[in-house]
Amino acid sequence: MRTNVCEMLGIDVPIFAFTHCRDVVVEVSRAGGLGVLGMVGFSVEQVKEELDWIDAHIGDKPYGVDIVIPQKYEGIGQADPAQLEQKLKAMVPQGHHDFAAKILKDHGVPEWPDDSEMGLIGWTEATARPQLEEALKRPNVRLVANALGTPPQEVIDEIHASGRLVAALCGKIKQGLQHKAAGVDIIIAQGAEGGGHTGDIGSIVLWPQMVDAVAPTPVLAAGGVGNGRQMAAALAMGCAGVWTGSLWLTVTEAHAEPAQKEELLKATSEDTVRSRSWTGKPARMVRNDWTEAWEAPENPKPLGMPLQGLVSADAIRRTSRYAGVADTRKVIFNPCGQVIGQINQVESSKEVVFRLLNEYVDTLERLNGLLDGKA
Amino acid sequence: MRTNVCEMLGIDVPIFAFTHCRDVVVEVSRAGGLGVLGMVGFSVEQVKEELDWIDAHIGDKPYGVDIVIPQKYEGIGQADPAQLEQKLKAMVPQGHHDFAAKILKDHGVPEWPDDSEMGLIGWTEATARPQLEEALKRPNVRLVANALGTPPQEVIDEIHASGRLVAALCGKIKQGLQHKAAGVDIIIAQGAEGGGHTGDIGSIVLWPQMVDAVAPTPVLAAGGVGNGRQMAAALAMGCAGVWTGSLWLTVTEAHAEPAQKEELLKATSEDTVRSRSWTGKPARMVRNDWTEAWEAPENPKPLGMPLQGLVSADAIRRTSRYAGVADTRKVIFNPCGQVIGQINQVESSKEVVFRLLNEYVDTLERLNGLLDGKA
């Protein structure tokens, strides 16, 4: 099922894998799709290390990177990273830090082993920009995706000038039109089912409307694709490919601790919730004691983005690292979509790509059979 | 695209039209689909009148009826209709009635012209059972669908004994399995996008999971089908047909006042909300002053089902009848799915059926083209 995005990016099949694991990026790109490295949370040094590794293993295959450059935050001017971070830190009430610390303590989550601080890495233009500069040094990076809003115009222009394509996520038609107007090359339409930051409109309604609204700009379907039947549905509705995330959280190559993968493998589609408790904006994740704690009426309410990220930054790294210790798994940060309910066994990344393709072909054969009158 | 439900029901195409308008039932069945008359809100006398009319106009085509027989309500025993209604009415605080009346008054909604009272018609087994008996006298009624939960076993047995099929809606895998275990013949899986009572799981995730969970019982896709691309998506994911509702609200044959249709035609997918303000259970509808009023923290909270239905019964009939008067349209009861955003012009029911079929065939052709390598 070659579509126009395959031509645009030099890939064989329009399967895009959003992941924070370099191994998954490499495996998916080598299997004919496009691996996209989510860089939020990585320091520039880490970004360099990950991209070096990818470049050393991916051969001549293309890949992408995903950044978070919002246009602006309400009431916060742009500043140099250090100044900005100080300014933001001063805005977080101590009670929020104490509340987060108590949740972790109550669940036996070990302290971080050194006194390094988690900053606001990658959640602002000031911190994401150096990540981008590093990525643009790499010839195999063919796509830069922005996870939150339309990228600033100068960022789009810089990426285009370097010969790469720009993609951007959205959950509303209005945002898709803004992306298109700004020169974004590929629109990623994410339905409410999706993991991470997500809106209200379901994929089955959002995808075809977006396709029509931004045509001829290609649309990737995000939010709810876990098998080849769902991929066929996306292409049937006019999407040029699928943008998948949850699919790659539990693959063999994913870096998470076994306890974290177990929580994901056992989650049903009803076990996710849209919560502001980690980033400050509604994001879908596995419901657990952390998300419930921030919902309870008597407790502090999540702050906005990026402030809540300063409250949760330490919790993110500790729960991820110590997922298997005590009750850590009950307060872990596990962003994923409702499609997680379909993901119940560990596969390799390559097996996932080939499974999707096989299921896709079987689906089309079945649909053709129905048209021929076979029930 | 004939599927097994076509054989089961003697229809040409697996398009199911849920509607409260007898004309739509007839037109869709005559076009080769299955019209399904939603009977909640109709007295037995009205049911008789509507079914007489359908029988006189539908020729030899089959049709269906949709009832609401919940298993039970918490804390409310079954009783004869009059006793039950008295018991329920006594449970509604006067403040709720006053609040509802004030909303209507503030929007200039005229009073009902006579002093007839709106009862709890069709929302309990006691009131739905006589509707069912009337429907089962009609030979062309081939399907009885229950909109809320698994029907009581004796109801399923009675329908089966009369040679009809039973369908039931659900939004969770667990409910679908309960339906199947009870002997329901066709499962209608409605995603969160859908209109009326609806759950949390998006269609793109729910449908294929339901298909796998209840196989070989056929699944109809509800929640988000407004064109042939979405229908192709549903069948791609393994559904045996589509259950549509919003599509028929604005057709030529639909009985609503022009002002009500205008509100629906201009609504975008972002203009719907899941609200408990009319029936007591979360149902999707157009967001307006009524739904907002019941959300405001300082106002009364919606009661549960069926009590909130007693609070809103008078508002439902008045806002529907006087949709064009003063600001009535801002407080009207307008249940619909997110797909309403795609419905922007008036078509005839027959045109809708044929549009879906044409779009479906075009979609399959396009997918086959992609497989052949045409971008």
Short mmCIF file of N, CA and C in Angstrom, two decimals, chain B residues 46-193:
data_model
loop_
_atom_site.label_atom_id
_atom_site.label_comp_id
_atom_site.label_asym_id
_atom_site.label_seq_id
_atom_site.Cartn_x
_atom_site.Cartn_y
_atom_site.Cartn_z
N GLN B 46 -49.38 5.60 20.20
CA GLN B 46 -48.52 6.16 19.14
C GLN B 46 -47.76 5.05 18.42
N VAL B 47 -47.25 4.12 19.18
CA VAL B 47 -46.52 3.00 18.57
C VAL B 47 -47.40 2.31 17.54
N LYS B 48 -48.64 2.06 17.95
CA LYS B 48 -49.58 1.38 17.06
C LYS B 48 -49.77 2.19 15.77
N GLU B 49 -49.93 3.49 15.94
CA GLU B 49 -50.15 4.37 14.79
C GLU B 49 -48.94 4.36 13.85
N GLU B 50 -47.74 4.49 14.43
CA GLU B 50 -46.52 4.53 13.61
C GLU B 50 -46.32 3.21 12.87
N LEU B 51 -46.52 2.11 13.58
CA LEU B 51 -46.28 0.81 12.94
C LEU B 51 -47.33 0.52 11.88
N ASP B 52 -48.56 0.94 12.13
CA ASP B 52 -49.61 0.81 11.09
C ASP B 52 -49.16 1.53 9.82
N TRP B 53 -48.67 2.74 9.99
CA TRP B 53 -48.25 3.54 8.84
C TRP B 53 -47.09 2.87 8.11
N ILE B 54 -46.11 2.41 8.90
CA ILE B 54 -44.97 1.73 8.28
C ILE B 54 -45.45 0.50 7.50
N ASP B 55 -46.27 -0.31 8.14
CA ASP B 55 -46.76 -1.53 7.47
C ASP B 55 -47.49 -1.21 6.18
N ALA B 56 -48.16 -0.07 6.16
CA ALA B 56 -48.92 0.30 4.97
C ALA B 56 -48.03 0.80 3.83
N HIS B 57 -46.82 1.22 4.16
CA HIS B 57 -45.95 1.83 3.14
C HIS B 57 -44.69 1.06 2.80
N ILE B 58 -44.34 0.07 3.60
CA ILE B 58 -43.01 -0.53 3.43
C ILE B 58 -43.00 -1.69 2.43
N GLY B 59 -44.19 -2.07 1.95
CA GLY B 59 -44.23 -3.19 1.00
C GLY B 59 -43.82 -4.47 1.70
N ASP B 60 -42.96 -5.25 1.02
CA ASP B 60 -42.55 -6.52 1.62
C ASP B 60 -41.18 -6.42 2.29
N LYS B 61 -40.74 -5.18 2.55
CA LYS B 61 -39.41 -5.02 3.13
C LYS B 61 -39.43 -5.23 4.65
N PRO B 62 -38.34 -5.73 5.19
CA PRO B 62 -38.27 -5.89 6.64
C PRO B 62 -37.89 -4.57 7.33
N TYR B 63 -38.21 -4.46 8.61
CA TYR B 63 -37.72 -3.33 9.41
C TYR B 63 -37.51 -3.77 10.84
N GLY B 64 -37.03 -2.86 11.65
CA GLY B 64 -36.75 -3.20 13.04
C GLY B 64 -37.34 -2.18 13.99
N VAL B 65 -37.36 -2.52 15.27
CA VAL B 65 -37.76 -1.56 16.31
C VAL B 65 -36.68 -1.55 17.39
N ASP B 66 -36.60 -0.42 18.06
CA ASP B 66 -35.59 -0.23 19.11
C ASP B 66 -36.33 0.14 20.39
N ILE B 67 -36.07 -0.62 21.45
CA ILE B 67 -36.74 -0.37 22.73
C ILE B 67 -35.69 -0.13 23.81
N VAL B 68 -36.14 0.29 24.97
CA VAL B 68 -35.24 0.45 26.10
C VAL B 68 -35.79 -0.39 27.25
N ILE B 69 -35.21 -1.57 27.40
CA ILE B 69 -35.57 -2.40 28.57
C ILE B 69 -34.30 -2.67 29.37
N PRO B 70 -34.03 -1.87 30.35
CA PRO B 70 -32.86 -2.15 31.18
C PRO B 70 -33.15 -3.35 32.07
N GLN B 71 -32.10 -4.00 32.52
CA GLN B 71 -32.30 -5.15 33.42
C GLN B 71 -33.03 -4.70 34.68
N LYS B 72 -32.57 -3.67 35.30
CA LYS B 72 -33.24 -3.15 36.49
C LYS B 72 -32.62 -1.80 36.84
N TYR B 73 -33.33 -1.02 37.60
CA TYR B 73 -32.75 0.20 38.14
C TYR B 73 -32.43 -0.03 39.61
N GLU B 74 -31.34 0.54 40.07
CA GLU B 74 -30.93 0.39 41.47
C GLU B 74 -32.05 0.86 42.39
N GLY B 75 -32.43 0.04 43.35
CA GLY B 75 -33.34 0.49 44.40
C GLY B 75 -34.78 0.67 43.95
N ILE B 76 -35.11 0.25 42.72
CA ILE B 76 -36.48 0.42 42.25
C ILE B 76 -36.98 -0.94 41.79
N GLY B 77 -37.97 -1.46 42.46
CA GLY B 77 -38.51 -2.76 42.05
C GLY B 77 -39.35 -2.60 40.80
N GLN B 78 -39.67 -3.69 40.13
CA GLN B 78 -40.62 -3.63 39.02
C GLN B 78 -42.02 -3.54 39.63
N ALA B 79 -42.88 -2.85 38.99
CA ALA B 79 -44.24 -2.70 39.49
C ALA B 79 -45.13 -2.40 38.29
N ASP B 80 -46.41 -2.26 38.51
CA ASP B 80 -47.24 -1.91 37.36
C ASP B 80 -46.93 -0.45 37.02
N PRO B 81 -47.11 -0.08 35.76
CA PRO B 81 -46.64 1.22 35.28
C PRO B 81 -47.10 2.39 36.15
N ALA B 82 -48.36 2.39 36.54
CA ALA B 82 -48.87 3.54 37.29
C ALA B 82 -48.21 3.64 38.67
N GLN B 83 -48.13 2.52 39.37
CA GLN B 83 -47.49 2.50 40.69
C GLN B 83 -46.03 2.95 40.59
N LEU B 84 -45.34 2.35 39.61
CA LEU B 84 -43.92 2.65 39.44
C LEU B 84 -43.73 4.14 39.22
N GLU B 85 -44.54 4.71 38.36
CA GLU B 85 -44.37 6.11 38.02
C GLU B 85 -44.60 7.01 39.24
N GLN B 86 -45.59 6.68 40.04
CA GLN B 86 -45.85 7.45 41.25
C GLN B 86 -44.65 7.38 42.19
N LYS B 87 -44.15 6.17 42.33
CA LYS B 87 -43.01 5.94 43.22
C LYS B 87 -41.81 6.77 42.77
N LEU B 88 -41.58 6.77 41.46
CA LEU B 88 -40.43 7.49 40.92
C LEU B 88 -40.62 9.00 41.06
N LYS B 89 -41.81 9.46 40.76
CA LYS B 89 -42.06 10.90 40.82
C LYS B 89 -41.80 11.45 42.22
N ALA B 90 -42.13 10.64 43.22
CA ALA B 90 -41.94 11.09 44.61
C ALA B 90 -40.46 11.24 44.94
N MET B 91 -39.60 10.63 44.12
CA MET B 91 -38.17 10.68 44.41
C MET B 91 -37.47 11.91 43.80
N VAL B 92 -38.18 12.68 43.01
CA VAL B 92 -37.55 13.84 42.35
C VAL B 92 -37.70 15.10 43.21
N PRO B 93 -36.61 15.74 43.60
CA PRO B 93 -36.70 16.98 44.39
C PRO B 93 -37.40 18.08 43.58
N GLN B 94 -38.23 18.87 44.26
CA GLN B 94 -38.93 19.95 43.58
C GLN B 94 -37.94 20.95 42.96
N GLY B 95 -36.80 21.14 43.65
CA GLY B 95 -35.80 22.08 43.15
C GLY B 95 -35.33 21.75 41.73
N HIS B 96 -35.30 20.48 41.40
CA HIS B 96 -34.91 20.08 40.05
C HIS B 96 -35.96 20.49 39.03
N HIS B 97 -37.21 20.27 39.38
CA HIS B 97 -38.29 20.71 38.47
C HIS B 97 -38.23 22.23 38.28
N ASP B 98 -38.02 22.95 39.39
CA ASP B 98 -37.99 24.41 39.31
C ASP B 98 -36.83 24.89 38.44
N PHE B 99 -35.69 24.23 38.60
CA PHE B 99 -34.52 24.63 37.84
C PHE B 99 -34.74 24.42 36.34
N ALA B 100 -35.29 23.25 36.01
CA ALA B 100 -35.59 22.97 34.59
C ALA B 100 -36.58 23.99 34.04
N ALA B 101 -37.60 24.29 34.82
CA ALA B 101 -38.62 25.24 34.37
C ALA B 101 -38.01 26.62 34.13
N LYS B 102 -37.09 27.01 35.01
CA LYS B 102 -36.45 28.32 34.88
C LYS B 102 -35.60 28.40 33.60
N ILE B 103 -34.87 27.34 33.31
CA ILE B 103 -34.07 27.35 32.07
C ILE B 103 -34.97 27.59 30.86
N LEU B 104 -36.08 26.88 30.83
CA LEU B 104 -37.00 27.01 29.69
C LEU B 104 -37.60 28.42 29.64
N LYS B 105 -38.00 28.91 30.81
CA LYS B 105 -38.61 30.25 30.87
C LYS B 105 -37.61 31.31 30.38
N ASP B 106 -36.37 31.20 30.85
CA ASP B 106 -35.34 32.17 30.47
C ASP B 106 -35.10 32.18 28.96
N HIS B 107 -35.44 31.10 28.29
CA HIS B 107 -35.22 31.03 26.84
C HIS B 107 -36.51 31.18 26.05
N GLY B 108 -37.57 31.57 26.75
CA GLY B 108 -38.83 31.85 26.05
C GLY B 108 -39.50 30.63 25.44
N VAL B 109 -39.28 29.48 26.03
CA VAL B 109 -39.90 28.26 25.50
C VAL B 109 -41.37 28.23 25.91
N PRO B 110 -42.29 28.20 24.98
CA PRO B 110 -43.72 28.20 25.33
C PRO B 110 -44.12 26.98 26.17
N GLU B 111 -45.16 27.20 26.99
CA GLU B 111 -45.70 26.08 27.77
C GLU B 111 -46.38 25.09 26.82
N TRP B 112 -46.51 23.84 27.28
CA TRP B 112 -47.28 22.85 26.53
C TRP B 112 -48.74 23.30 26.51
N PRO B 113 -49.43 23.14 25.37
CA PRO B 113 -50.75 23.76 25.23
C PRO B 113 -51.85 23.13 26.07
N ASP B 114 -51.69 21.92 26.52
CA ASP B 114 -52.74 21.37 27.39
C ASP B 114 -52.10 20.91 28.69
N ASP B 115 -52.93 20.38 29.60
CA ASP B 115 -52.36 20.02 30.90
C ASP B 115 -52.01 18.53 30.97
N SER B 116 -51.79 17.91 29.81
CA SER B 116 -51.36 16.50 29.82
C SER B 116 -49.97 16.42 30.45
N GLU B 117 -49.75 15.31 31.11
CA GLU B 117 -48.44 15.15 31.74
C GLU B 117 -47.58 14.20 30.91
N MET B 118 -46.28 14.48 30.88
CA MET B 118 -45.37 13.54 30.23
C MET B 118 -44.96 12.52 31.27
N GLY B 119 -45.13 11.28 30.97
CA GLY B 119 -44.74 10.24 31.91
C GLY B 119 -43.38 9.67 31.56
N LEU B 120 -43.16 8.50 32.07
CA LEU B 120 -41.86 7.88 31.92
C LEU B 120 -41.92 6.86 30.78
N ILE B 121 -42.52 7.29 29.69
CA ILE B 121 -42.87 6.36 28.62
C ILE B 121 -41.65 5.68 28.02
N GLY B 122 -41.63 4.38 28.12
CA GLY B 122 -40.63 3.63 27.38
C GLY B 122 -39.27 3.52 28.03
N TRP B 123 -39.08 4.03 29.21
CA TRP B 123 -37.76 3.95 29.83
C TRP B 123 -37.64 2.85 30.87
N THR B 124 -38.67 2.04 31.03
CA THR B 124 -38.60 0.94 31.98
C THR B 124 -39.20 -0.28 31.32
N GLU B 125 -38.95 -1.45 31.90
CA GLU B 125 -39.55 -2.66 31.34
C GLU B 125 -41.07 -2.52 31.36
N ALA B 126 -41.59 -1.95 32.47
CA ALA B 126 -43.04 -1.84 32.61
C ALA B 126 -43.67 -1.04 31.47
N THR B 127 -42.97 -0.02 30.99
CA THR B 127 -43.55 0.79 29.92
C THR B 127 -43.11 0.33 28.54
N ALA B 128 -41.96 -0.34 28.43
CA ALA B 128 -41.48 -0.77 27.12
C ALA B 128 -42.14 -2.07 26.69
N ARG B 129 -42.52 -2.88 27.64
CA ARG B 129 -43.09 -4.19 27.32
C ARG B 129 -44.32 -4.11 26.41
N PRO B 130 -45.28 -3.21 26.71
CA PRO B 130 -46.44 -3.10 25.81
C PRO B 130 -46.05 -2.64 24.40
N GLN B 131 -45.01 -1.79 24.29
CA GLN B 131 -44.51 -1.39 22.97
C GLN B 131 -44.05 -2.62 22.21
N LEU B 132 -43.31 -3.47 22.91
CA LEU B 132 -42.77 -4.68 22.29
C LEU B 132 -43.89 -5.59 21.81
N GLU B 133 -44.91 -5.79 22.66
CA GLU B 133 -46.03 -6.67 22.28
C GLU B 133 -46.66 -6.18 20.98
N GLU B 134 -46.80 -4.85 20.89
CA GLU B 134 -47.40 -4.28 19.68
C GLU B 134 -46.53 -4.56 18.46
N ALA B 135 -45.20 -4.41 18.63
CA ALA B 135 -44.28 -4.62 17.51
C ALA B 135 -44.29 -6.07 17.04
N LEU B 136 -44.41 -6.98 17.99
CA LEU B 136 -44.32 -8.39 17.63
C LEU B 136 -45.57 -8.89 16.89
N LYS B 137 -46.60 -8.03 16.82
CA LYS B 137 -47.77 -8.40 16.01
C LYS B 137 -47.51 -8.18 14.51
N ARG B 138 -46.42 -7.47 14.19
CA ARG B 138 -46.17 -7.06 12.80
C ARG B 138 -45.21 -8.03 12.12
N PRO B 139 -45.62 -8.68 11.06
CA PRO B 139 -44.74 -9.66 10.42
C PRO B 139 -43.46 -9.05 9.83
N ASN B 140 -43.49 -7.78 9.41
CA ASN B 140 -42.29 -7.21 8.78
C ASN B 140 -41.23 -6.77 9.80
N VAL B 141 -41.60 -6.73 11.06
CA VAL B 141 -40.59 -6.45 12.09
C VAL B 141 -39.71 -7.70 12.22
N ARG B 142 -38.45 -7.57 11.82
CA ARG B 142 -37.55 -8.74 11.83
C ARG B 142 -36.47 -8.63 12.89
N LEU B 143 -36.35 -7.43 13.48
CA LEU B 143 -35.27 -7.22 14.46
C LEU B 143 -35.78 -6.35 15.60
N VAL B 144 -35.47 -6.76 16.82
CA VAL B 144 -35.75 -5.92 17.99
C VAL B 144 -34.42 -5.60 18.65
N ALA B 145 -34.12 -4.31 18.73
CA ALA B 145 -32.85 -3.89 19.33
C ALA B 145 -33.12 -3.29 20.69
N ASN B 146 -32.27 -3.60 21.65
CA ASN B 146 -32.38 -2.99 22.97
C ASN B 146 -31.25 -1.97 23.12
N ALA B 147 -31.62 -0.75 23.44
CA ALA B 147 -30.65 0.34 23.42
C ALA B 147 -29.80 0.40 24.68
N LEU B 148 -30.23 -0.29 25.73
CA LEU B 148 -29.55 -0.09 27.01
C LEU B 148 -29.42 -1.41 27.77
N GLY B 149 -28.29 -2.04 27.61
CA GLY B 149 -28.04 -3.26 28.36
C GLY B 149 -28.60 -4.51 27.70
N THR B 150 -28.32 -5.64 28.35
CA THR B 150 -28.82 -6.93 27.87
C THR B 150 -30.31 -7.01 28.22
N PRO B 151 -31.16 -7.36 27.26
CA PRO B 151 -32.58 -7.50 27.60
C PRO B 151 -32.78 -8.63 28.61
N PRO B 152 -33.83 -8.55 29.42
CA PRO B 152 -34.14 -9.66 30.32
C PRO B 152 -34.34 -10.95 29.52
N GLN B 153 -33.96 -12.09 30.13
CA GLN B 153 -33.97 -13.35 29.39
C GLN B 153 -35.34 -13.67 28.79
N GLU B 154 -36.40 -13.39 29.54
CA GLU B 154 -37.73 -13.78 29.02
C GLU B 154 -38.10 -12.93 27.81
N VAL B 155 -37.56 -11.72 27.75
CA VAL B 155 -37.80 -10.87 26.57
C VAL B 155 -37.08 -11.43 25.35
N ILE B 156 -35.84 -11.81 25.54
CA ILE B 156 -35.08 -12.43 24.45
C ILE B 156 -35.80 -13.69 23.96
N ASP B 157 -36.21 -14.51 24.92
CA ASP B 157 -36.88 -15.77 24.55
C ASP B 157 -38.17 -15.50 23.78
N GLU B 158 -38.91 -14.50 24.22
CA GLU B 158 -40.18 -14.20 23.55
C GLU B 158 -39.94 -13.75 22.10
N ILE B 159 -38.94 -12.89 21.93
CA ILE B 159 -38.64 -12.40 20.58
C ILE B 159 -38.18 -13.55 19.68
N HIS B 160 -37.32 -14.38 20.22
CA HIS B 160 -36.86 -15.54 19.45
C HIS B 160 -38.02 -16.47 19.10
N ALA B 161 -38.89 -16.71 20.08
CA ALA B 161 -40.01 -17.62 19.86
C ALA B 161 -40.91 -17.11 18.74
N SER B 162 -40.93 -15.78 18.58
CA SER B 162 -41.78 -15.19 17.53
C SER B 162 -41.05 -15.17 16.18
N GLY B 163 -39.83 -15.68 16.15
CA GLY B 163 -39.11 -15.79 14.88
C GLY B 163 -38.32 -14.55 14.50
N ARG B 164 -38.13 -13.65 15.45
CA ARG B 164 -37.33 -12.44 15.17
C ARG B 164 -35.93 -12.57 15.77
N LEU B 165 -35.09 -11.64 15.36
CA LEU B 165 -33.74 -11.56 15.91
C LEU B 165 -33.64 -10.44 16.94
N VAL B 166 -32.70 -10.61 17.86
CA VAL B 166 -32.47 -9.62 18.92
C VAL B 166 -31.10 -8.99 18.72
N ALA B 167 -31.05 -7.67 18.80
CA ALA B 167 -29.78 -6.94 18.80
C ALA B 167 -29.69 -6.16 20.10
N ALA B 168 -28.48 -5.80 20.51
CA ALA B 168 -28.34 -4.97 21.70
C ALA B 168 -27.09 -4.12 21.59
N LEU B 169 -27.19 -2.90 22.03
CA LEU B 169 -26.05 -1.99 21.98
C LEU B 169 -25.13 -2.19 23.17
N CYS B 170 -23.88 -1.81 22.99
CA CYS B 170 -22.94 -1.81 24.11
C CYS B 170 -21.70 -0.99 23.75
N GLY B 171 -21.00 -0.57 24.78
CA GLY B 171 -19.80 0.24 24.59
C GLY B 171 -18.57 -0.38 25.23
N LYS B 172 -18.76 -1.57 25.82
CA LYS B 172 -17.63 -2.25 26.47
C LYS B 172 -17.63 -3.72 26.07
N ILE B 173 -16.44 -4.29 25.99
CA ILE B 173 -16.30 -5.70 25.64
C ILE B 173 -17.09 -6.58 26.60
N LYS B 174 -17.01 -6.26 27.87
CA LYS B 174 -17.70 -7.06 28.89
C LYS B 174 -19.20 -7.12 28.60
N GLN B 175 -19.79 -5.99 28.22
CA GLN B 175 -21.22 -5.96 27.92
C GLN B 175 -21.53 -6.79 26.67
N GLY B 176 -20.65 -6.72 25.69
CA GLY B 176 -20.85 -7.51 24.48
C GLY B 176 -20.85 -9.01 24.79
N LEU B 177 -19.96 -9.41 25.67
CA LEU B 177 -19.90 -10.83 26.06
C LEU B 177 -21.16 -11.23 26.82
N GLN B 178 -21.68 -10.32 27.64
CA GLN B 178 -22.94 -10.60 28.35
C GLN B 178 -24.09 -10.75 27.35
N HIS B 179 -24.14 -9.85 26.37
CA HIS B 179 -25.17 -9.96 25.34
C HIS B 179 -25.11 -11.33 24.67
N LYS B 180 -23.89 -11.69 24.26
CA LYS B 180 -23.73 -12.96 23.54
C LYS B 180 -24.17 -14.13 24.41
N ALA B 181 -23.75 -14.11 25.67
CA ALA B 181 -24.11 -15.21 26.58
C ALA B 181 -25.62 -15.31 26.76
N ALA B 182 -26.31 -14.18 26.68
CA ALA B 182 -27.76 -14.18 26.86
C ALA B 182 -28.50 -14.60 25.59
N GLY B 183 -27.77 -14.76 24.50
CA GLY B 183 -28.42 -15.21 23.27
C GLY B 183 -28.75 -14.10 22.29
N VAL B 184 -28.20 -12.90 22.51
CA VAL B 184 -28.41 -11.80 21.56
C VAL B 184 -27.77 -12.19 20.22
N ASP B 185 -28.47 -11.93 19.13
CA ASP B 185 -28.03 -12.39 17.82
C ASP B 185 -27.05 -11.45 17.13
N ILE B 186 -27.20 -10.16 17.39
CA ILE B 186 -26.36 -9.16 16.72
C ILE B 186 -25.93 -8.14 17.78
N ILE B 187 -24.62 -7.93 17.88
CA ILE B 187 -24.09 -6.98 18.87
C ILE B 187 -23.83 -5.65 18.17
N ILE B 188 -24.33 -4.58 18.73
CA ILE B 188 -24.08 -3.25 18.18
C ILE B 188 -23.05 -2.58 19.09
N ALA B 189 -21.85 -2.39 18.57
CA ALA B 189 -20.76 -1.82 19.38
C ALA B 189 -20.67 -0.33 19.09
N GLN B 190 -20.99 0.47 20.08
CA GLN B 190 -21.00 1.93 19.87
C GLN B 190 -19.82 2.60 20.57
N GLY B 191 -19.01 3.27 19.79
CA GLY B 191 -17.86 3.98 20.34
C GLY B 191 -18.26 5.29 21.00
N ALA B 192 -17.32 5.88 21.71
CA ALA B 192 -17.56 7.11 22.47
C ALA B 192 -18.03 8.26 21.59
N GLU B 193 -17.71 8.19 20.29
CA GLU B 193 -18.11 9.25 19.36
C GLU B 193 -19.61 9.32 19.16
#
